[in-house]
mmCIF file of C-alpha atoms in Angstrom:
data_model
loop_
_atom_site.group_PDB
_atom_site.id
_atom_site.type_symbol
_atom_site.label_atom_id
_atom_site.label_comp_id
_atom_site.label_asym_id
_atom_site.label_seq_id
_atom_site.Cartn_x
_atom_site.Cartn_y
_atom_site.Cartn_z
ATOM 1 C CA MET A 28 6.974 -74.823 -97.579
ATOM 2 C CA LYS A 29 3.962 -76.250 -97.644
ATOM 3 C CA ASN A 30 3.805 -76.447 -93.960
ATOM 4 C CA LEU A 31 4.705 -73.075 -93.605
ATOM 5 C CA LEU A 32 1.804 -71.914 -95.492
ATOM 6 C CA GLN A 33 -0.442 -74.029 -93.800
ATOM 7 C CA TRP A 34 0.860 -72.371 -90.673
ATOM 8 C CA GLY A 35 0.614 -69.122 -92.037
ATOM 9 C CA LEU A 36 -2.958 -69.529 -92.856
ATOM 10 C CA VAL A 37 -4.042 -71.163 -89.218
ATOM 11 C CA LEU A 38 -2.357 -68.100 -87.686
ATOM 12 C CA ALA A 39 -4.132 -65.229 -89.699
ATOM 13 C CA ILE A 40 -7.318 -67.013 -89.010
ATOM 14 C CA CYS A 41 -6.651 -67.063 -85.528
ATOM 15 C CA VAL A 42 -5.410 -63.290 -85.471
ATOM 16 C CA GLY A 43 -8.672 -62.371 -87.407
ATOM 17 C CA CYS A 44 -11.088 -64.360 -84.822
ATOM 18 C CA LYS A 45 -9.292 -62.683 -82.256
ATOM 19 C CA ASN A 46 -9.732 -59.193 -83.512
ATOM 20 C CA ASP A 47 -13.446 -60.127 -84.601
ATOM 21 C CA SER A 48 -14.055 -61.134 -80.870
ATOM 22 C CA LYS A 49 -12.500 -58.078 -79.636
ATOM 23 C CA GLN A 50 -14.846 -56.169 -81.694
ATOM 24 C CA LYS A 51 -17.910 -57.691 -80.402
ATOM 25 C CA ASP A 52 -17.031 -58.076 -76.930
ATOM 26 C CA LYS A 53 -15.153 -54.442 -76.893
ATOM 27 C CA ASP A 54 -17.836 -53.654 -73.917
ATOM 28 C CA TYR A 55 -16.388 -56.538 -71.824
ATOM 29 C CA VAL A 56 -12.755 -57.225 -70.032
ATOM 30 C CA PRO A 57 -11.938 -60.302 -68.431
ATOM 31 C CA VAL A 58 -10.992 -60.898 -64.908
ATOM 32 C CA SER A 59 -10.862 -63.657 -62.264
ATOM 33 C CA SER A 60 -13.127 -63.235 -59.473
ATOM 34 C CA ILE A 61 -14.791 -66.497 -59.217
ATOM 35 C CA GLY A 62 -12.640 -69.257 -57.793
ATOM 36 C CA ASN A 63 -9.646 -69.713 -61.261
ATOM 37 C CA LYS A 64 -12.379 -68.779 -63.248
ATOM 38 C CA ALA A 65 -12.159 -66.198 -66.006
ATOM 39 C CA VAL A 66 -15.681 -63.765 -65.870
ATOM 40 C CA ALA A 67 -16.590 -61.311 -68.265
ATOM 41 C CA VAL A 68 -17.500 -57.842 -66.689
ATOM 42 C CA SER A 69 -19.576 -55.347 -68.743
ATOM 43 C CA GLU A 70 -19.612 -51.675 -68.068
ATOM 44 C CA LEU A 71 -23.010 -52.025 -66.545
ATOM 45 C CA ASP A 72 -20.937 -54.749 -63.804
ATOM 46 C CA LYS A 73 -18.378 -51.885 -63.344
ATOM 47 C CA THR A 74 -20.439 -49.097 -62.864
ATOM 48 C CA ALA A 75 -22.926 -51.411 -60.334
ATOM 49 C CA ARG A 76 -19.743 -52.379 -58.289
ATOM 50 C CA LYS A 77 -18.415 -48.765 -58.020
ATOM 51 C CA THR A 78 -22.005 -47.827 -57.144
ATOM 52 C CA PHE A 79 -22.912 -50.385 -54.634
ATOM 53 C CA GLY A 80 -21.363 -52.976 -52.588
ATOM 54 C CA VAL A 81 -21.301 -56.600 -50.844
ATOM 55 C CA LEU A 82 -22.995 -56.815 -47.357
ATOM 56 C CA PRO A 83 -20.727 -57.338 -44.654
ATOM 57 C CA LYS A 84 -21.665 -60.755 -42.338
ATOM 58 C CA ILE A 85 -22.178 -58.710 -39.144
ATOM 59 C CA ALA A 86 -22.443 -55.025 -38.634
ATOM 60 C CA GLU A 87 -19.511 -54.601 -36.106
ATOM 61 C CA ASN A 88 -19.586 -52.062 -33.388
ATOM 62 C CA PRO A 89 -16.180 -51.923 -31.208
ATOM 63 C CA GLU A 90 -18.036 -50.186 -28.367
ATOM 64 C CA ASN A 91 -20.331 -52.850 -28.046
ATOM 65 C CA PRO A 92 -18.421 -56.548 -29.380
ATOM 66 C CA ILE A 93 -20.487 -58.748 -30.442
ATOM 67 C CA THR A 94 -20.446 -62.109 -28.073
ATOM 68 C CA HIS A 95 -22.665 -65.440 -28.717
ATOM 69 C CA GLU A 96 -23.930 -64.727 -24.741
ATOM 70 C CA LYS A 97 -24.468 -61.303 -25.501
ATOM 71 C CA VAL A 98 -26.652 -62.060 -28.699
ATOM 72 C CA THR A 99 -28.624 -64.869 -26.936
ATOM 73 C CA LEU A 100 -29.645 -61.931 -24.158
ATOM 74 C CA GLY A 101 -30.375 -59.666 -26.658
ATOM 75 C CA LYS A 102 -32.799 -62.609 -28.942
ATOM 76 C CA THR A 103 -34.505 -62.645 -25.486
ATOM 77 C CA LEU A 104 -35.071 -59.370 -25.072
ATOM 78 C CA TYR A 105 -36.101 -58.427 -28.196
ATOM 79 C CA TYR A 106 -39.294 -60.932 -28.361
ATOM 80 C CA ASP A 107 -40.089 -60.121 -24.188
ATOM 81 C CA LYS A 108 -43.002 -57.966 -24.275
ATOM 82 C CA ARG A 109 -42.509 -57.841 -20.333
ATOM 83 C CA LEU A 110 -40.238 -54.901 -21.587
ATOM 84 C CA SER A 111 -43.575 -52.837 -22.097
ATOM 85 C CA LYS A 112 -46.168 -51.185 -19.452
ATOM 86 C CA ASP A 113 -48.660 -53.877 -20.104
ATOM 87 C CA ASN A 114 -46.746 -56.548 -20.769
ATOM 88 C CA THR A 115 -48.442 -56.266 -24.690
ATOM 89 C CA GLN A 116 -45.451 -55.344 -26.663
ATOM 90 C CA SER A 117 -42.185 -56.562 -27.863
ATOM 91 C CA CYS A 118 -39.486 -55.135 -30.296
ATOM 92 C CA ASN A 119 -40.779 -57.823 -32.531
ATOM 93 C CA THR A 120 -44.430 -56.687 -32.430
ATOM 94 C CA CYS A 121 -43.878 -53.761 -34.521
ATOM 95 C CA HIS A 122 -40.782 -55.244 -36.072
ATOM 96 C CA ASN A 123 -41.325 -59.029 -36.722
ATOM 97 C CA LEU A 124 -38.804 -60.508 -38.070
ATOM 98 C CA LYS A 125 -41.068 -63.593 -39.709
ATOM 99 C CA THR A 126 -42.304 -60.408 -41.735
ATOM 100 C CA TYR A 127 -38.799 -58.727 -42.487
ATOM 101 C CA GLY A 128 -38.536 -56.769 -39.409
ATOM 102 C CA VAL A 129 -41.926 -54.603 -39.989
ATOM 103 C CA ASP A 130 -45.343 -55.083 -39.144
ATOM 104 C CA ASN A 131 -46.787 -53.866 -42.355
ATOM 105 C CA GLN A 132 -49.018 -51.335 -40.824
ATOM 106 C CA SER A 133 -49.109 -47.516 -41.664
ATOM 107 C CA PHE A 134 -48.629 -46.993 -38.078
ATOM 108 C CA SER A 135 -48.078 -49.474 -35.673
ATOM 109 C CA ILE A 136 -50.049 -49.334 -32.632
ATOM 110 C CA GLY A 137 -48.528 -49.345 -29.103
ATOM 111 C CA ASN A 138 -49.183 -50.309 -25.557
ATOM 112 C CA ASP A 139 -52.024 -48.277 -24.839
ATOM 113 C CA GLY A 140 -54.065 -48.498 -28.090
ATOM 114 C CA LYS A 141 -52.264 -45.710 -30.115
ATOM 115 C CA PRO A 142 -50.862 -45.632 -33.078
ATOM 116 C CA GLY A 143 -47.220 -44.349 -33.797
ATOM 117 C CA GLY A 144 -46.285 -40.899 -35.395
ATOM 118 C CA ARG A 145 -44.148 -42.744 -38.297
ATOM 119 C CA ASN A 146 -44.139 -46.165 -39.860
ATOM 120 C CA SER A 147 -42.004 -48.446 -38.163
ATOM 121 C CA PRO A 148 -38.896 -49.325 -40.438
ATOM 122 C CA THR A 149 -37.422 -52.782 -40.570
ATOM 123 C CA THR A 150 -34.525 -53.558 -38.168
ATOM 124 C CA LEU A 151 -33.144 -56.020 -40.768
ATOM 125 C CA ASN A 152 -29.558 -54.711 -41.951
ATOM 126 C CA ALA A 153 -30.504 -51.270 -39.798
ATOM 127 C CA ALA A 154 -27.278 -51.435 -37.835
ATOM 128 C CA LEU A 155 -25.329 -50.523 -40.958
ATOM 129 C CA HIS A 156 -27.155 -47.221 -41.487
ATOM 130 C CA MET A 157 -25.708 -44.151 -40.613
ATOM 131 C CA ALA A 158 -27.981 -43.343 -38.190
ATOM 132 C CA GLN A 159 -31.522 -44.705 -36.700
ATOM 133 C CA PHE A 160 -35.215 -43.545 -37.120
ATOM 134 C CA TRP A 161 -36.214 -41.725 -40.073
ATOM 135 C CA ASP A 162 -35.316 -38.142 -38.663
ATOM 136 C CA GLY A 163 -31.587 -39.974 -37.492
ATOM 137 C CA ARG A 164 -32.070 -38.678 -34.204
ATOM 138 C CA GLU A 165 -30.050 -41.908 -32.558
ATOM 139 C CA PRO A 166 -26.382 -42.775 -34.074
ATOM 140 C CA ASP A 167 -26.611 -46.401 -33.760
ATOM 141 C CA VAL A 168 -28.601 -49.560 -32.829
ATOM 142 C CA GLU A 169 -27.852 -49.679 -29.117
ATOM 143 C CA ALA A 170 -29.333 -46.379 -28.435
ATOM 144 C CA GLN A 171 -32.285 -46.834 -30.629
ATOM 145 C CA ALA A 172 -33.108 -50.219 -28.636
ATOM 146 C CA GLY A 173 -33.695 -47.881 -25.700
ATOM 147 C CA GLY A 174 -36.087 -45.687 -27.307
ATOM 148 C CA PRO A 175 -39.508 -47.326 -27.944
ATOM 149 C CA ILE A 176 -39.523 -49.016 -24.389
ATOM 150 C CA LEU A 177 -39.630 -45.599 -22.562
ATOM 151 C CA ASN A 178 -41.564 -43.928 -25.330
ATOM 152 C CA PRO A 179 -45.466 -43.398 -24.019
ATOM 153 C CA ILE A 180 -47.142 -43.896 -26.989
ATOM 154 C CA GLU A 181 -44.851 -47.246 -27.841
ATOM 155 C CA MET A 182 -43.962 -49.458 -25.000
ATOM 156 C CA ALA A 183 -44.675 -47.118 -22.621
ATOM 157 C CA MET A 184 -42.422 -48.114 -19.503
ATOM 158 C CA PRO A 185 -42.042 -45.300 -17.513
ATOM 159 C CA SER A 186 -38.508 -45.265 -16.764
ATOM 160 C CA GLU A 187 -35.437 -46.928 -16.979
ATOM 161 C CA THR A 188 -35.490 -47.533 -13.279
ATOM 162 C CA VAL A 189 -38.616 -49.518 -13.614
ATOM 163 C CA VAL A 190 -37.427 -51.439 -16.488
ATOM 164 C CA VAL A 191 -34.400 -52.511 -14.694
ATOM 165 C CA ASP A 192 -36.375 -53.374 -11.701
ATOM 166 C CA ARG A 193 -38.894 -55.826 -13.494
ATOM 167 C CA ILE A 194 -35.921 -57.273 -15.451
ATOM 168 C CA SER A 195 -33.907 -57.996 -12.388
ATOM 169 C CA LYS A 196 -36.504 -59.958 -10.582
ATOM 170 C CA ILE A 197 -36.884 -62.665 -13.522
ATOM 171 C CA GLU A 198 -34.243 -65.370 -12.654
ATOM 172 C CA GLU A 199 -33.645 -66.216 -16.252
ATOM 173 C CA TYR A 200 -32.475 -62.440 -16.816
ATOM 174 C CA VAL A 201 -29.972 -62.436 -13.874
ATOM 175 C CA GLU A 202 -28.329 -65.837 -15.442
ATOM 176 C CA LEU A 203 -28.445 -64.391 -18.899
ATOM 177 C CA PHE A 204 -26.938 -60.948 -18.046
ATOM 178 C CA ALA A 205 -24.138 -62.268 -15.906
ATOM 179 C CA LYS A 206 -23.002 -64.324 -18.487
ATOM 180 C CA ALA A 207 -23.422 -61.622 -21.338
ATOM 181 C CA PHE A 208 -21.850 -59.314 -19.049
ATOM 182 C CA PRO A 209 -19.277 -61.309 -16.821
ATOM 183 C CA GLU A 210 -16.747 -58.370 -15.753
ATOM 184 C CA GLU A 211 -19.228 -56.276 -14.548
ATOM 185 C CA LYS A 212 -20.665 -56.847 -10.678
ATOM 186 C CA ALA A 213 -24.059 -55.614 -11.343
ATOM 187 C CA PRO A 214 -24.867 -56.459 -15.089
ATOM 188 C CA ILE A 215 -28.784 -55.901 -15.229
ATOM 189 C CA THR A 216 -28.678 -51.732 -16.526
ATOM 190 C CA TYR A 217 -30.946 -50.175 -19.110
ATOM 191 C CA ARG A 218 -27.464 -49.313 -20.660
ATOM 192 C CA ASN A 219 -26.244 -53.205 -21.072
ATOM 193 C CA ILE A 220 -30.284 -54.023 -22.370
ATOM 194 C CA GLU A 221 -29.340 -51.288 -25.207
ATOM 195 C CA LYS A 222 -25.900 -53.400 -25.665
ATOM 196 C CA ALA A 223 -27.497 -56.674 -25.638
ATOM 197 C CA ILE A 224 -30.635 -55.985 -28.315
ATOM 198 C CA GLY A 225 -27.973 -53.969 -30.385
ATOM 199 C CA ALA A 226 -25.958 -56.922 -30.509
ATOM 200 C CA PHE A 227 -28.908 -59.138 -31.487
ATOM 201 C CA GLU A 228 -29.288 -56.701 -34.292
ATOM 202 C CA ARG A 229 -26.047 -56.220 -35.447
ATOM 203 C CA LYS A 230 -26.233 -59.734 -36.754
ATOM 204 C CA LEU A 231 -29.821 -59.154 -38.691
ATOM 205 C CA ILE A 232 -28.173 -59.184 -41.857
ATOM 206 C CA THR A 233 -30.015 -60.408 -45.064
ATOM 207 C CA PRO A 234 -27.742 -61.063 -47.985
ATOM 208 C CA SER A 235 -29.632 -61.654 -51.080
ATOM 209 C CA LYS A 236 -28.620 -62.680 -55.098
ATOM 210 C CA PHE A 237 -27.815 -59.271 -55.811
ATOM 211 C CA ASP A 238 -25.013 -59.650 -53.284
ATOM 212 C CA LYS A 239 -23.838 -62.814 -54.962
ATOM 213 C CA TYR A 240 -23.813 -60.750 -58.217
ATOM 214 C CA MET A 241 -21.953 -58.055 -56.446
ATOM 215 C CA ALA A 242 -19.568 -60.404 -55.136
ATOM 216 C CA GLY A 243 -18.642 -61.427 -58.721
ATOM 217 C CA ASP A 244 -21.286 -63.994 -59.710
ATOM 218 C CA GLY A 245 -22.390 -62.449 -63.166
ATOM 219 C CA SER A 246 -25.260 -65.306 -63.605
ATOM 220 C CA ALA A 247 -26.708 -64.688 -60.474
ATOM 221 C CA LEU A 248 -28.764 -61.964 -62.078
ATOM 222 C CA ASN A 249 -30.764 -62.728 -65.274
ATOM 223 C CA LYS A 250 -30.643 -60.145 -68.115
ATOM 224 C CA TYR A 251 -33.927 -58.716 -67.315
ATOM 225 C CA GLU A 252 -33.079 -58.320 -63.600
ATOM 226 C CA LYS A 253 -29.708 -56.932 -65.088
ATOM 227 C CA LYS A 254 -31.629 -54.173 -67.188
ATOM 228 C CA GLY A 255 -33.827 -53.407 -64.095
ATOM 229 C CA MET A 256 -30.771 -52.481 -62.777
ATOM 230 C CA GLU A 257 -29.525 -50.460 -65.751
ATOM 231 C CA THR A 258 -32.795 -48.431 -65.679
ATOM 232 C CA PHE A 259 -32.495 -47.614 -61.915
ATOM 233 C CA ILE A 260 -28.857 -46.334 -62.365
ATOM 234 C CA SER A 261 -29.822 -44.131 -65.462
ATOM 235 C CA VAL A 262 -32.731 -42.791 -64.501
ATOM 236 C CA GLY A 263 -31.147 -41.505 -61.404
ATOM 237 C CA CYS A 264 -32.208 -43.334 -58.283
ATOM 238 C CA ILE A 265 -28.453 -43.700 -57.218
ATOM 239 C CA THR A 266 -28.394 -40.174 -56.639
ATOM 240 C CA CYS A 267 -29.542 -41.528 -52.861
ATOM 241 C CA HIS A 268 -29.697 -45.117 -53.004
ATOM 242 C CA THR A 269 -26.134 -45.987 -52.978
ATOM 243 C CA GLY A 270 -23.857 -48.362 -51.307
ATOM 244 C CA ALA A 271 -24.325 -52.150 -50.290
ATOM 245 C CA LEU A 272 -27.709 -51.084 -48.410
ATOM 246 C CA LEU A 273 -28.711 -49.259 -51.629
ATOM 247 C CA GLY A 274 -29.765 -46.235 -48.759
ATOM 248 C CA GLY A 275 -29.642 -45.389 -45.212
ATOM 249 C CA ASN A 276 -26.783 -43.377 -45.699
ATOM 250 C CA MET A 277 -27.569 -39.834 -46.220
ATOM 251 C CA TYR A 278 -30.503 -37.245 -45.606
ATOM 252 C CA GLN A 279 -32.538 -36.260 -48.478
ATOM 253 C CA LYS A 280 -35.626 -34.119 -48.982
ATOM 254 C CA PHE A 281 -39.009 -35.890 -49.614
ATOM 255 C CA GLY A 282 -40.443 -33.897 -52.515
ATOM 256 C CA LEU A 283 -37.020 -32.390 -54.269
ATOM 257 C CA THR A 284 -39.285 -31.038 -57.509
ATOM 258 C CA ALA A 285 -42.612 -31.230 -55.962
ATOM 259 C CA ASN A 286 -44.807 -31.685 -52.789
ATOM 260 C CA TYR A 287 -44.463 -35.179 -51.552
ATOM 261 C CA TRP A 288 -47.916 -35.235 -49.992
ATOM 262 C CA GLU A 289 -49.903 -34.205 -53.239
ATOM 263 C CA TYR A 290 -48.836 -37.461 -54.944
ATOM 264 C CA THR A 291 -48.884 -39.824 -51.633
ATOM 265 C CA ASN A 292 -52.332 -38.190 -50.144
ATOM 266 C CA SER A 293 -50.725 -38.119 -46.830
ATOM 267 C CA GLU A 294 -53.253 -37.346 -44.276
ATOM 268 C CA LYS A 295 -50.719 -35.201 -42.207
ATOM 269 C CA ILE A 296 -47.858 -33.025 -43.526
ATOM 270 C CA ASP A 297 -44.478 -34.606 -41.703
ATOM 271 C CA ASN A 298 -41.527 -31.632 -41.661
ATOM 272 C CA GLY A 299 -39.150 -34.552 -41.136
ATOM 273 C CA ARG A 300 -35.929 -33.385 -39.385
ATOM 274 C CA PHE A 301 -36.964 -29.662 -38.926
ATOM 275 C CA ASP A 302 -38.998 -31.047 -35.640
ATOM 276 C CA LEU A 303 -35.646 -32.053 -34.500
ATOM 277 C CA THR A 304 -32.795 -29.518 -35.648
ATOM 278 C CA LYS A 305 -35.634 -26.340 -36.033
ATOM 279 C CA ASN A 306 -33.321 -25.805 -39.026
ATOM 280 C CA GLU A 307 -35.301 -24.521 -42.144
ATOM 281 C CA ALA A 308 -33.189 -26.495 -44.334
ATOM 282 C CA ASP A 309 -34.126 -29.690 -42.768
ATOM 283 C CA LYS A 310 -37.905 -29.024 -43.514
ATOM 284 C CA TYR A 311 -39.402 -32.620 -45.071
ATOM 285 C CA VAL A 312 -35.926 -34.074 -45.001
ATOM 286 C CA PHE A 313 -35.806 -37.598 -44.013
ATOM 287 C CA LYS A 314 -33.005 -40.327 -43.634
ATOM 288 C CA VAL A 315 -32.848 -42.102 -47.125
ATOM 289 C CA PRO A 316 -34.541 -45.498 -46.695
ATOM 290 C CA SER A 317 -32.373 -48.581 -47.674
ATOM 291 C CA LEU A 318 -34.269 -50.808 -50.349
ATOM 292 C CA LEU A 319 -32.939 -53.995 -49.063
ATOM 293 C CA ASN A 320 -36.213 -56.167 -48.735
ATOM 294 C CA ILE A 321 -38.339 -53.341 -50.140
ATOM 295 C CA GLU A 322 -40.833 -55.623 -51.598
ATOM 296 C CA LYS A 323 -41.661 -56.993 -48.432
ATOM 297 C CA THR A 324 -41.627 -54.184 -46.455
ATOM 298 C CA ALA A 325 -44.799 -52.250 -47.473
ATOM 299 C CA PRO A 326 -46.239 -49.885 -46.933
ATOM 300 C CA TYR A 327 -44.112 -46.936 -47.792
ATOM 301 C CA PHE A 328 -42.603 -44.040 -46.814
ATOM 302 C CA HIS A 329 -42.280 -42.221 -43.288
ATOM 303 C CA ASP A 330 -46.168 -42.673 -42.988
ATOM 304 C CA GLY A 331 -46.730 -46.030 -44.706
ATOM 305 C CA SER A 332 -48.887 -44.256 -47.113
ATOM 306 C CA VAL A 333 -48.438 -46.079 -50.153
ATOM 307 C CA LYS A 334 -49.110 -49.755 -49.920
ATOM 308 C CA ASP A 335 -48.004 -50.577 -54.006
ATOM 309 C CA LEU A 336 -44.110 -50.527 -54.766
ATOM 310 C CA LYS A 337 -44.877 -49.744 -58.168
ATOM 311 C CA LYS A 338 -46.811 -46.761 -57.413
ATOM 312 C CA ALA A 339 -43.911 -46.000 -54.516
ATOM 313 C CA ILE A 340 -41.526 -46.081 -57.800
ATOM 314 C CA SER A 341 -43.644 -44.046 -59.793
ATOM 315 C CA ILE A 342 -43.907 -41.342 -56.970
ATOM 316 C CA MET A 343 -40.156 -41.114 -56.697
ATOM 317 C CA GLY A 344 -39.561 -40.671 -60.159
ATOM 318 C CA GLU A 345 -42.145 -37.505 -59.829
ATOM 319 C CA THR A 346 -41.285 -36.097 -56.645
ATOM 320 C CA GLN A 347 -37.344 -36.447 -56.807
ATOM 321 C CA LEU A 348 -35.940 -36.872 -60.365
ATOM 322 C CA ASN A 349 -38.706 -34.585 -61.921
ATOM 323 C CA GLN A 350 -39.610 -37.126 -64.392
ATOM 324 C CA LYS A 351 -42.700 -39.190 -64.921
ATOM 325 C CA LEU A 352 -41.318 -42.640 -65.515
ATOM 326 C CA ASN A 353 -43.113 -44.561 -68.321
ATOM 327 C CA PRO A 354 -44.753 -48.384 -67.324
ATOM 328 C CA GLN A 355 -41.592 -50.157 -68.731
ATOM 329 C CA GLN A 356 -39.361 -48.444 -66.588
ATOM 330 C CA ILE A 357 -41.319 -48.760 -63.427
ATOM 331 C CA ASN A 358 -41.638 -52.610 -64.518
ATOM 332 C CA GLU A 359 -37.765 -53.121 -65.065
ATOM 333 C CA ILE A 360 -36.556 -50.970 -61.698
ATOM 334 C CA TYR A 361 -39.414 -53.199 -59.852
ATOM 335 C CA LEU A 362 -37.762 -56.532 -61.142
ATOM 336 C CA PHE A 363 -34.403 -55.088 -59.924
ATOM 337 C CA LEU A 364 -35.878 -54.103 -56.832
ATOM 338 C CA GLU A 365 -37.170 -57.793 -56.307
ATOM 339 C CA THR A 366 -33.558 -59.039 -56.569
ATOM 340 C CA LEU A 367 -32.441 -57.282 -53.195
ATOM 341 C CA THR A 368 -34.752 -59.548 -51.455
ATOM 342 C CA GLY A 369 -32.813 -61.893 -48.662
ATOM 343 C CA GLU A 370 -33.368 -64.353 -46.117
ATOM 344 C CA VAL A 371 -33.843 -63.673 -42.570
ATOM 345 C CA PRO A 372 -31.091 -65.546 -40.472
ATOM 346 C CA LYS A 373 -32.820 -68.860 -39.118
ATOM 347 C CA GLU A 374 -31.128 -68.728 -36.038
ATOM 348 C CA ALA A 375 -32.628 -64.640 -35.258
ATOM 349 C CA LEU A 376 -36.438 -66.316 -35.445
ATOM 350 C CA GLU A 377 -38.436 -67.674 -32.432
#
């Protein structure tokens, strides 16, 4: 009888503890996501994992299969200044991989010493975007790769034929193109230059500790970073900055609630996609930039008009969300954005 009473008391205590634990942790549910260890997932975790996503290791393209030989050729071309008229510019000049795929200039200076019309976006993770350039005028990195080479302000080569002729006279390229495109009798073509550079860029993926968190490691972010993520979500940044790239997957008007240039002090008012489509609805519309590595890719916006990330956050609040974010909210979001900084693949560097 005494033993029965003791067991009853133990059972009651256990049940009480269990119910109390459920009450305290009602916002958490246990899941197994890291090995065989049960992990507590909060409502914030669940919201984040529905809103964002984990970066793939490579940005595949069925029409341009990635091979070691093609990537090797693409890397060589990416760093080669001979792709410009006066042998002064390479892809890396404006999209320097040592500085996170940008040159940290408002406008990049081209072959003839003239600045471009828009800020050079990073090539890191760009292959995962829905389209290329600020106005989305090219569908993928392969098509994008060929643009700057022929652009009169950028690399200023006069024609595709001139580019191919120059490359064809370089013995190293004769061998590299043959290895990269073994099925072709005459592999040195402008399209294959685009394919090779594109294949190289498709491996420029930079997972960060945020991606570890997204993969199920709740400890990858500290409480302050999670608070920043919560603020980022709650104020409405995820209206545009969603998915694994936190952007890069839609178009949006810059200045939904106010004229952007009144806040950025831009020297020129850029019409955005309107110049491409001539559709009035596309005025001041740009591709939403990805926020990956954002702390490293200043200056910000299509015209590089803002150098400070916290100021950029404040401007986005007023022009896109119609709210003046307070200093605490800005700091919280800033801390979260820092978690999006990854590492440039070492094999991609010179």
